């Protein structure tokens, strides 16, 4: 993620007229004769190469003019990392969808970290706009309220309401309503507050055996059937309707009643926030822990969060990547009173103040 | 050019391909609206009317009289300022009006003189259509920047020149002017006139009864006067690794344009689609792409509607559209055939079934004729092409519409067979109650 020499050299410059490669110091393009003058608006441009055939002819619509391949959009693979490994997340298009309709937002506040994951509803128009608006709105609202001293649960309710308004505002009409799910977590010293609408999830992965648990209950048909006692969990999951969601953000949603809960957590452990692109493959918290420890040999909170999120996304892709997949990880180290753990992250104070 | 029509391109397709899938189909709808007739200066235009005056036109004499009246009405329908001429065709071509090149501008005086010259026409001699077209081509020479349209009327077969001579003229004239062709009576050959119309991007139709010529010529001329822009090209870009399988006009009639491709740019070919007024036409484009991994999305074709540049005007892109391909292992997505692709595929097969059926009937192969025309009956019904269904029923008796069982009719009027053949390529846009 850092700007080393490798990435600096990877930037290719090209002629603004014909997009042939040009080199520093050249005054004219050797291919077409275009003058290369940064002061008269004909400066060399940064070349974008096709991910398929390496041609430099990518048109404004994002297609290669040589092989026709649609170029990956900015959101096809997103990695976010807070300084000092306080939290990180990865969002990926997956293998079956043409675009990433998930959105991810992570921000520090003065007592910890706020994370929002949203999953655009595929049957609605412009779901990718809905998830992006919801995630950005919610995280901004959370950080502002928390920094003002608002308690986490109130901040959460306000943030979800604002996200809901932002998504509803995208709709041309109730029949043309972009919509999405939302799960948000506020990680504070000793507690994790979660709020959600839909079937995106948060988990607590404890370092100690038996302490891991899911922090959210899906707003889904399957969950409703199980809650009513009509079906067992296995029966409900096997039903074609299992993943039909029963609540969402959008102009066509009835009164949005977010679930908000606060869970006390005693570290060490890690909070995982994800879309169903991950939990379809790994529904149980122990499975998430197993994937992380199997790959890294470390307990969940000791795996650097960007690596942890990457490992979980990779697992979903290797398992088929049928959906967009988004994973955020917030490590929660031991309480300050406890002894330092012998791992790289121990230098991070548990209540990192991030002035950014 | 504010008097130019507004063009739109719309692409209808199912972009999803199964694993290993190669063939991408799309219906490209081109529509133009507004333009010269809406006000402002009309486009420069040239019109040449070609009347067959071979000896057979006087059997009966009313045929020549009807042709003269029709040509007179066409002249009267010309807009003021349109350059025009009238040609009489027999063993060779003669200028009826004006007395010699070049074309003259239409006004009250020139229209009156043309009417008088037409009235003096007499029938005699043979039929050499190539020579008539060659004269028209020479007359259009000075008008290549504007709209160029000809009307060709004949009542017989092209007997007084060789097919090679005609083909050479068609090759020369192709792209130089648009020609709508009409056969009057029933002694002309459908395939021959279709070939001429097709090469010159025009329509072909039968006017079995000479009395109907006047209305037909008036409609044709009015349509020609409505054209606002000439020589439009459908440009098809494809990826380096892909190939165009075919480009067909499918509305208002089926016309295979695949062989008309002119290379326009790297990876792009132009298909000439003639002159446009306010109208809409549909094209079926099929591209073959190399299979790619599930999830990969490709622009399989980039459609551009192009007005080629001239000495004083740069090339103009009027509208664009994307034909996409995306591989999926979800069969629910990849097996869904786009309804418009299916609709026009059926009608292209319909035209073929009719033409093959009638050819077999002519050759005495009654089994093939029955089978092909039975297929045609079913396809016409599926497409909701009622005009063709009613023409088919004049040639075959439908025993069972459900199974498509038919019996060839005896004592069929030759005009009905020729009408069915000539109009076999006419398509309908949608079934009743759909789209």
CSV table of N, CA, C and O in Angstrom, one decimal, chain B residues 52-149:
chain,number,residue,atom,x,y,z
B,52,UNK,N,-40.1,1.9,-68.2
B,52,UNK,CA,-40.0,0.9,-69.3
B,52,UNK,C,-40.9,1.2,-70.4
B,52,UNK,O,-42.1,1.4,-70.3
B,53,UNK,N,-40.3,1.4,-71.7
B,53,UNK,CA,-41.2,1.7,-72.8
B,53,UNK,C,-40.9,0.6,-73.9
B,53,UNK,O,-41.1,0.8,-75.1
B,54,UNK,N,-40.6,-0.6,-73.4
B,54,UNK,CA,-40.4,-1.7,-74.4
B,54,UNK,C,-41.8,-2.1,-75.0
B,54,UNK,O,-42.8,-1.7,-74.5
B,55,UNK,N,-41.7,-2.8,-76.1
B,55,UNK,CA,-42.9,-3.1,-76.9
B,55,UNK,C,-44.0,-3.7,-76.0
B,55,UNK,O,-45.2,-3.4,-76.2
B,56,UNK,N,-43.7,-4.5,-75.1
B,56,UNK,CA,-44.7,-5.2,-74.3
B,56,UNK,C,-45.5,-4.3,-73.5
B,56,UNK,O,-46.6,-4.6,-73.0
B,57,UNK,N,-45.0,-3.0,-73.3
B,57,UNK,CA,-45.8,-2.1,-72.5
B,57,UNK,C,-47.1,-1.7,-73.2
B,57,UNK,O,-48.0,-1.1,-72.6
B,58,UNK,N,-47.2,-2.0,-74.5
B,58,UNK,CA,-48.4,-1.6,-75.1
B,58,UNK,C,-49.4,-2.8,-75.2
B,58,UNK,O,-50.4,-2.8,-75.9
B,59,UNK,N,-49.0,-3.9,-74.5
B,59,UNK,CA,-50.0,-5.1,-74.5
B,59,UNK,C,-50.4,-5.2,-73.0
B,59,UNK,O,-49.8,-5.9,-72.2
B,60,UNK,N,-51.5,-4.8,-72.6
B,60,UNK,CA,-52.4,-3.9,-73.4
B,60,UNK,C,-51.9,-2.4,-73.3
B,60,UNK,O,-51.0,-2.1,-72.5
B,61,UNK,N,-52.4,-1.6,-74.2
B,61,UNK,CA,-51.9,-0.2,-74.3
B,61,UNK,C,-52.1,0.6,-73.0
B,61,UNK,O,-51.4,1.5,-72.7
B,62,UNK,N,-53.1,0.1,-72.2
B,62,UNK,CA,-53.4,0.8,-70.9
B,62,UNK,C,-52.2,0.8,-70.0
B,62,UNK,O,-52.1,1.6,-69.1
B,63,UNK,N,-51.3,-0.2,-70.2
B,63,UNK,CA,-50.2,-0.3,-69.3
B,63,UNK,C,-49.2,0.9,-69.5
B,63,UNK,O,-48.8,1.5,-68.5
B,64,UNK,N,-48.9,1.2,-70.7
B,64,UNK,CA,-48.1,2.4,-71.0
B,64,UNK,C,-48.8,3.6,-70.5
B,64,UNK,O,-48.2,4.5,-69.9
B,65,UNK,N,-50.1,3.7,-70.8
B,65,UNK,CA,-50.8,4.9,-70.4
B,65,UNK,C,-50.7,5.1,-68.8
B,65,UNK,O,-50.5,6.2,-68.3
B,66,UNK,N,-50.9,4.0,-68.1
B,66,UNK,CA,-50.8,4.0,-66.6
B,66,UNK,C,-49.4,4.4,-66.2
B,66,UNK,O,-49.3,5.2,-65.2
B,67,UNK,N,-48.4,3.9,-66.9
B,67,UNK,CA,-47.0,4.3,-66.5
B,67,UNK,C,-46.8,5.7,-66.7
B,67,UNK,O,-46.1,6.4,-65.9
B,68,UNK,N,-47.3,6.3,-67.8
B,68,UNK,CA,-47.1,7.7,-68.1
B,68,UNK,C,-47.8,8.6,-67.1
B,68,UNK,O,-47.2,9.5,-66.5
B,69,UNK,N,-49.0,8.2,-66.8
B,69,UNK,CA,-49.7,9.0,-65.7
B,69,UNK,C,-49.0,8.9,-64.4
B,69,UNK,O,-48.9,9.9,-63.7
B,70,UNK,N,-48.5,7.7,-64.1
B,70,UNK,CA,-47.8,7.5,-62.8
B,70,UNK,C,-46.5,8.4,-62.8
B,70,UNK,O,-46.3,9.1,-61.8
B,71,UNK,N,-45.8,8.4,-63.9
B,71,UNK,CA,-44.6,9.2,-64.0
B,71,UNK,C,-45.0,10.7,-63.9
B,71,UNK,O,-44.2,11.5,-63.2
B,72,UNK,N,-46.1,11.1,-64.5
B,72,UNK,CA,-46.5,12.5,-64.4
B,72,UNK,C,-46.8,12.9,-63.0
B,72,UNK,O,-46.5,14.0,-62.6
B,73,UNK,N,-47.5,12.0,-62.3
B,73,UNK,CA,-47.8,12.3,-60.9
B,73,UNK,C,-46.5,12.4,-60.1
B,73,UNK,O,-46.4,13.3,-59.2
B,74,UNK,N,-45.6,11.5,-60.4
B,74,UNK,CA,-44.3,11.6,-59.6
B,74,UNK,C,-43.6,12.9,-59.9
B,74,UNK,O,-43.1,13.6,-58.9
B,75,UNK,N,-43.6,13.4,-61.1
B,75,UNK,CA,-43.0,14.7,-61.5
B,75,UNK,C,-43.7,15.8,-60.7
B,75,UNK,O,-43.1,16.7,-60.1
B,76,UNK,N,-45.1,15.7,-60.6
B,76,UNK,CA,-45.8,16.7,-59.9
B,76,UNK,C,-45.5,16.7,-58.4
B,76,UNK,O,-45.7,17.7,-57.7
B,77,UNK,N,-45.1,15.6,-57.9
B,77,UNK,CA,-44.9,15.4,-56.5
B,77,UNK,C,-43.5,16.0,-56.1
B,77,UNK,O,-43.2,16.2,-54.9
B,78,UNK,N,-42.6,16.2,-57.1
B,78,UNK,CA,-41.3,16.7,-56.8
B,78,UNK,C,-41.4,18.1,-56.1
B,78,UNK,O,-42.1,18.9,-56.5
B,79,UNK,N,-40.5,18.3,-55.1
B,79,UNK,CA,-40.4,19.5,-54.4
B,79,UNK,C,-39.8,20.5,-55.4
B,79,UNK,O,-38.9,20.2,-56.2
B,80,UNK,N,-40.1,21.8,-55.3
B,80,UNK,CA,-39.4,22.8,-56.1
B,80,UNK,C,-37.9,22.8,-55.8
B,80,UNK,O,-37.5,22.7,-54.6
B,81,UNK,N,-37.1,22.8,-56.8
B,81,UNK,CA,-35.7,22.9,-56.6
B,81,UNK,C,-35.0,21.6,-56.7
B,81,UNK,O,-33.8,21.5,-56.8
B,82,UNK,N,-35.8,20.5,-56.7
B,82,UNK,CA,-35.2,19.1,-56.8
B,82,UNK,C,-34.7,19.0,-58.2
B,82,UNK,O,-35.4,19.2,-59.2
B,83,UNK,N,-33.5,18.5,-58.4
B,83,UNK,CA,-33.0,18.2,-59.8
B,83,UNK,C,-33.6,16.9,-60.3
B,83,UNK,O,-33.6,15.9,-59.5
B,84,UNK,N,-34.1,16.9,-61.5
B,84,UNK,CA,-34.7,15.7,-62.0
B,84,UNK,C,-34.6,15.4,-63.4
B,84,UNK,O,-34.2,16.3,-64.2
B,85,UNK,N,-34.9,14.2,-63.8
B,85,UNK,CA,-35.0,13.8,-65.2
B,85,UNK,C,-35.9,12.6,-65.3
B,85,UNK,O,-36.2,11.9,-64.4
B,86,UNK,N,-36.4,12.4,-66.6
B,86,UNK,CA,-37.2,11.2,-66.8
B,86,UNK,C,-36.5,10.4,-68.0
B,86,UNK,O,-36.2,11.0,-69.0
B,87,UNK,N,-36.4,9.1,-67.8
B,87,UNK,CA,-35.7,8.2,-68.7
B,87,UNK,C,-36.7,7.2,-69.3
B,87,UNK,O,-37.5,6.7,-68.5
B,88,UNK,N,-36.7,7.0,-70.6
B,88,UNK,CA,-37.5,5.9,-71.2
B,88,UNK,C,-36.6,4.8,-71.5
B,88,UNK,O,-35.5,5.0,-72.2
B,89,UNK,N,-36.9,3.6,-71.1
B,89,UNK,CA,-36.0,2.5,-71.3
B,89,UNK,C,-36.5,1.4,-72.3
B,89,UNK,O,-37.7,1.0,-72.2
B,90,UNK,N,-35.7,1.0,-73.2
B,90,UNK,CA,-36.0,-0.2,-74.0
B,90,UNK,C,-34.7,-0.9,-74.3
B,90,UNK,O,-34.0,-1.3,-73.4
B,91,UNK,N,-34.3,-1.1,-75.6
B,91,UNK,CA,-33.0,-1.7,-75.8
B,91,UNK,C,-31.8,-0.8,-75.3
B,91,UNK,O,-30.7,-1.3,-75.1
B,92,UNK,N,-32.1,0.5,-75.3
B,92,UNK,CA,-31.2,1.4,-74.6
B,92,UNK,C,-32.0,2.5,-73.9
B,92,UNK,O,-33.2,2.4,-73.8
B,93,UNK,N,-31.3,3.4,-73.4
B,93,UNK,CA,-32.0,4.4,-72.5
B,93,UNK,C,-32.1,5.8,-73.3
B,93,UNK,O,-31.1,6.2,-73.9
B,94,UNK,N,-33.2,6.4,-73.2
B,94,UNK,CA,-33.4,7.7,-73.8
B,94,UNK,C,-33.9,8.7,-72.8
B,94,UNK,O,-34.7,8.4,-72.0
B,95,UNK,N,-33.3,9.9,-72.9
B,95,UNK,CA,-33.8,11.0,-72.0
B,95,UNK,C,-35.1,11.5,-72.5
B,95,UNK,O,-35.2,11.9,-73.7
B,96,UNK,N,-36.2,11.4,-71.7
B,96,UNK,CA,-37.5,11.9,-72.1
B,96,UNK,C,-37.5,13.4,-71.8
B,96,UNK,O,-37.9,14.2,-72.6
B,97,UNK,N,-37.0,13.8,-70.6
B,97,UNK,CA,-36.9,15.1,-70.2
B,97,UNK,C,-35.8,15.3,-69.2
B,97,UNK,O,-35.8,14.4,-68.3
B,98,UNK,N,-35.0,16.3,-69.2
B,98,UNK,CA,-34.9,17.3,-70.3
B,98,UNK,C,-34.2,16.6,-71.5
B,98,UNK,O,-33.9,15.5,-71.5
B,99,UNK,N,-34.1,17.4,-72.5
B,99,UNK,CA,-33.6,16.9,-73.8
B,99,UNK,C,-32.2,16.3,-73.7
B,99,UNK,O,-31.8,15.5,-74.5
B,100,UNK,N,-31.4,16.8,-72.8
B,100,UNK,CA,-30.1,16.3,-72.6
B,100,UNK,C,-29.6,16.6,-71.2
B,100,UNK,O,-30.3,17.4,-70.5
B,101,UNK,N,-28.4,16.0,-70.8
B,101,UNK,CA,-27.9,16.4,-69.5
B,101,UNK,C,-27.6,17.9,-69.4
B,101,UNK,O,-27.4,18.5,-70.4
B,102,UNK,N,-27.5,18.5,-68.2
B,102,UNK,CA,-27.7,17.8,-66.9
B,102,UNK,C,-29.1,17.8,-66.5
B,102,UNK,O,-30.0,18.2,-67.2
B,103,UNK,N,-29.3,17.3,-65.2
B,103,UNK,CA,-30.7,17.4,-64.6
B,103,UNK,C,-31.1,18.8,-64.5
B,103,UNK,O,-30.3,19.7,-64.4
B,104,UNK,N,-32.5,19.0,-64.5
B,104,UNK,CA,-33.0,20.4,-64.3
B,104,UNK,C,-33.7,20.5,-63.0
B,104,UNK,O,-34.1,19.5,-62.4
B,105,UNK,N,-33.8,21.7,-62.5
B,105,UNK,CA,-34.5,21.9,-61.2
B,105,UNK,C,-36.0,21.9,-61.4
B,105,UNK,O,-36.5,22.5,-62.4
B,106,UNK,N,-36.7,21.3,-60.5
B,106,UNK,CA,-38.2,21.3,-60.6
B,106,UNK,C,-38.8,22.6,-60.3
B,106,UNK,O,-38.4,23.3,-59.3
B,107,UNK,N,-39.6,23.1,-61.2
B,107,UNK,CA,-40.5,24.3,-61.0
B,107,UNK,C,-41.7,24.1,-61.8
B,107,UNK,O,-41.8,23.1,-62.5
B,108,UNK,N,-42.6,25.0,-61.8
B,108,UNK,CA,-43.9,24.8,-62.5
B,108,UNK,C,-43.6,24.6,-64.0
B,108,UNK,O,-44.3,23.7,-64.6
B,109,UNK,N,-42.7,25.3,-64.6
B,109,UNK,CA,-42.4,25.2,-66.0
B,109,UNK,C,-41.8,23.9,-66.4
B,109,UNK,O,-42.2,23.2,-67.3
B,110,UNK,N,-40.8,23.5,-65.6
B,110,UNK,CA,-40.1,22.2,-66.0
B,110,UNK,C,-41.0,21.0,-65.7
B,110,UNK,O,-41.0,20.1,-66.5
B,111,UNK,N,-41.8,21.1,-64.7
B,111,UNK,CA,-42.7,20.0,-64.4
B,111,UNK,C,-43.7,19.9,-65.6
B,111,UNK,O,-44.0,18.8,-66.1
B,112,UNK,N,-44.2,21.0,-66.1
B,112,UNK,CA,-45.2,21.0,-67.2
B,112,UNK,C,-44.5,20.4,-68.5
B,112,UNK,O,-45.1,19.6,-69.1
B,113,UNK,N,-43.3,20.9,-68.8
B,113,UNK,CA,-42.6,20.4,-69.9
B,113,UNK,C,-42.4,18.8,-69.8
B,113,UNK,O,-42.5,18.1,-70.8
B,114,UNK,N,-42.0,18.4,-68.6
B,114,UNK,CA,-41.8,16.9,-68.5
B,114,UNK,C,-43.1,16.2,-68.7
B,114,UNK,O,-43.1,15.1,-69.3
B,115,UNK,N,-44.2,16.7,-68.2
B,115,UNK,CA,-45.5,16.0,-68.4
B,115,UNK,C,-45.8,15.9,-69.9
B,115,UNK,O,-46.3,14.9,-70.3
B,116,UNK,N,-45.6,17.0,-70.6
B,116,UNK,CA,-45.8,17.0,-72.1
B,116,UNK,C,-45.0,15.9,-72.8
B,116,UNK,O,-45.5,15.1,-73.6
B,117,UNK,N,-43.7,15.9,-72.4
B,117,UNK,CA,-42.8,15.0,-73.0
B,117,UNK,C,-43.2,13.5,-72.7
B,117,UNK,O,-43.1,12.7,-73.6
B,118,UNK,N,-43.6,13.3,-71.5
B,118,UNK,CA,-44.1,12.0,-71.1
B,118,UNK,C,-45.3,11.5,-72.0
B,118,UNK,O,-45.4,10.4,-72.4
B,119,UNK,N,-46.2,12.5,-72.2
B,119,UNK,CA,-47.4,12.1,-72.9
B,119,UNK,C,-47.1,11.6,-74.3
B,119,UNK,O,-48.0,10.9,-74.9
B,120,UNK,N,-46.0,12.0,-74.9
B,120,UNK,CA,-45.7,11.6,-76.3
B,120,UNK,C,-45.0,10.3,-76.4
B,120,UNK,O,-44.7,9.8,-77.5
B,121,UNK,N,-44.8,9.6,-75.2
B,121,UNK,CA,-44.0,8.3,-75.2
B,121,UNK,C,-44.8,7.3,-76.0
B,121,UNK,O,-46.0,7.2,-75.9
B,122,UNK,N,-44.0,6.4,-76.7
B,122,UNK,CA,-44.6,5.3,-77.4
B,122,UNK,C,-43.8,4.1,-77.1
B,122,UNK,O,-42.6,4.1,-76.7
B,123,UNK,N,-44.5,2.9,-77.1
B,123,UNK,CA,-43.8,1.6,-76.8
B,123,UNK,C,-43.2,1.0,-78.0
B,123,UNK,O,-43.7,1.1,-79.1
B,124,UNK,N,-42.0,0.4,-77.8
B,124,UNK,CA,-41.3,-0.3,-78.8
B,124,UNK,C,-39.9,-0.8,-78.4
B,124,UNK,O,-39.3,-0.2,-77.5
B,125,UNK,N,-39.5,-1.9,-78.9
B,125,UNK,CA,-38.1,-2.4,-78.6
B,125,UNK,C,-38.1,-3.3,-77.4
B,125,UNK,O,-39.1,-3.8,-76.9
B,126,UNK,N,-36.9,-3.6,-76.9
B,126,UNK,CA,-36.7,-4.7,-75.9
B,126,UNK,C,-36.4,-4.1,-74.5
B,126,UNK,O,-36.8,-3.0,-74.2
B,127,UNK,N,-35.8,-4.9,-73.7
B,127,UNK,CA,-35.5,-4.6,-72.3
B,127,UNK,C,-34.0,-4.8,-72.0
B,127,UNK,O,-33.5,-5.9,-72.0
B,128,UNK,N,-33.3,-3.7,-71.7
B,128,UNK,CA,-31.9,-3.7,-71.2
B,128,UNK,C,-31.8,-2.8,-70.0
B,128,UNK,O,-31.3,-1.7,-70.2
B,129,UNK,N,-32.1,-3.3,-68.9
B,129,UNK,CA,-32.2,-2.5,-67.7
B,129,UNK,C,-30.9,-1.9,-67.3
B,129,UNK,O,-30.8,-0.7,-66.8
B,130,UNK,N,-29.8,-2.6,-67.5
B,130,UNK,CA,-28.5,-2.1,-67.2
B,130,UNK,C,-28.2,-0.8,-67.9
B,130,UNK,O,-27.6,0.1,-67.3
B,131,UNK,N,-28.6,-0.7,-69.1
B,131,UNK,CA,-28.3,0.5,-69.9
B,131,UNK,C,-29.1,1.7,-69.3
B,131,UNK,O,-28.7,2.9,-69.3
B,132,UNK,N,-30.3,1.4,-68.8
B,132,UNK,CA,-31.1,2.5,-68.2
B,132,UNK,C,-30.5,3.0,-67.0
B,132,UNK,O,-30.4,4.2,-66.7
B,133,UNK,N,-30.0,2.1,-66.1
B,133,UNK,CA,-29.4,2.5,-64.9
B,133,UNK,C,-28.1,3.2,-65.1
B,133,UNK,O,-27.7,4.1,-64.4
B,134,UNK,N,-27.4,2.8,-66.2
B,134,UNK,CA,-26.1,3.5,-66.5
B,134,UNK,C,-26.3,5.0,-66.8
B,134,UNK,O,-25.6,5.8,-66.4
B,135,UNK,N,-27.4,5.2,-67.6
B,135,UNK,CA,-27.7,6.6,-67.9
B,135,UNK,C,-28.0,7.4,-66.6
B,135,UNK,O,-27.6,8.5,-66.4
B,136,UNK,N,-28.9,6.7,-65.8
B,136,UNK,CA,-29.2,7.4,-64.5
B,136,UNK,C,-28.0,7.7,-63.7
B,136,UNK,O,-27.8,8.8,-63.2
B,137,UNK,N,-27.1,6.8,-63.7
B,137,UNK,CA,-25.8,7.0,-62.9
B,137,UNK,C,-25.1,8.2,-63.4
B,137,UNK,O,-24.5,9.0,-62.6
B,138,UNK,N,-25.0,8.3,-64.8
B,138,UNK,CA,-24.3,9.5,-65.3
B,138,UNK,C,-25.0,10.8,-64.9
B,138,UNK,O,-24.3,11.8,-64.6
B,139,UNK,N,-26.3,10.7,-64.9
B,139,UNK,CA,-27.0,12.0,-64.6
B,139,UNK,C,-26.8,12.4,-63.1
B,139,UNK,O,-26.8,13.5,-62.8
B,140,UNK,N,-26.7,11.3,-62.3
B,140,UNK,CA,-26.5,11.6,-60.8
B,140,UNK,C,-25.1,12.1,-60.5
B,140,UNK,O,-24.8,12.6,-59.4
B,141,UNK,N,-24.2,11.9,-61.5
B,141,UNK,CA,-22.7,12.2,-61.3
B,141,UNK,C,-22.5,13.5,-60.6
B,141,UNK,O,-21.7,13.6,-59.7
B,142,UNK,N,-23.2,14.6,-61.0
B,142,UNK,CA,-22.9,15.9,-60.6
B,142,UNK,C,-23.6,16.2,-59.2
B,142,UNK,O,-23.5,17.3,-58.7
B,143,UNK,N,-24.3,15.2,-58.7
B,143,UNK,CA,-25.1,15.4,-57.5
B,143,UNK,C,-24.8,14.5,-56.3
B,143,UNK,O,-25.6,14.2,-55.5
B,144,UNK,N,-23.5,14.1,-56.3
B,144,UNK,CA,-23.2,13.0,-55.3
B,144,UNK,C,-23.2,13.5,-53.9
B,144,UNK,O,-23.2,12.7,-53.0
B,145,UNK,N,-23.3,14.8,-53.7
B,145,UNK,CA,-23.3,15.3,-52.3
B,145,UNK,C,-24.7,15.3,-51.7
B,145,UNK,O,-24.9,15.4,-50.5
B,146,UNK,N,-25.7,15.2,-52.5
B,146,UNK,CA,-27.1,15.3,-52.0
B,146,UNK,C,-27.8,14.0,-52.0
B,146,UNK,O,-27.2,12.9,-52.1
B,147,UNK,N,-29.1,14.0,-51.8
B,147,UNK,CA,-29.9,12.8,-51.8
B,147,UNK,C,-30.1,12.4,-53.3
B,147,UNK,O,-30.5,13.2,-54.1
B,148,UNK,N,-29.9,11.1,-53.6
B,148,UNK,CA,-30.0,10.6,-55.0
B,148,UNK,C,-31.0,9.5,-55.0
B,148,UNK,O,-30.7,8.4,-54.4
B,149,UNK,N,-32.1,9.6,-55.7
B,149,UNK,CA,-33.1,8.6,-55.7
B,149,UNK,C,-33.6,8.3,-57.1
B,149,UNK,O,-33.8,9.3,-57.9
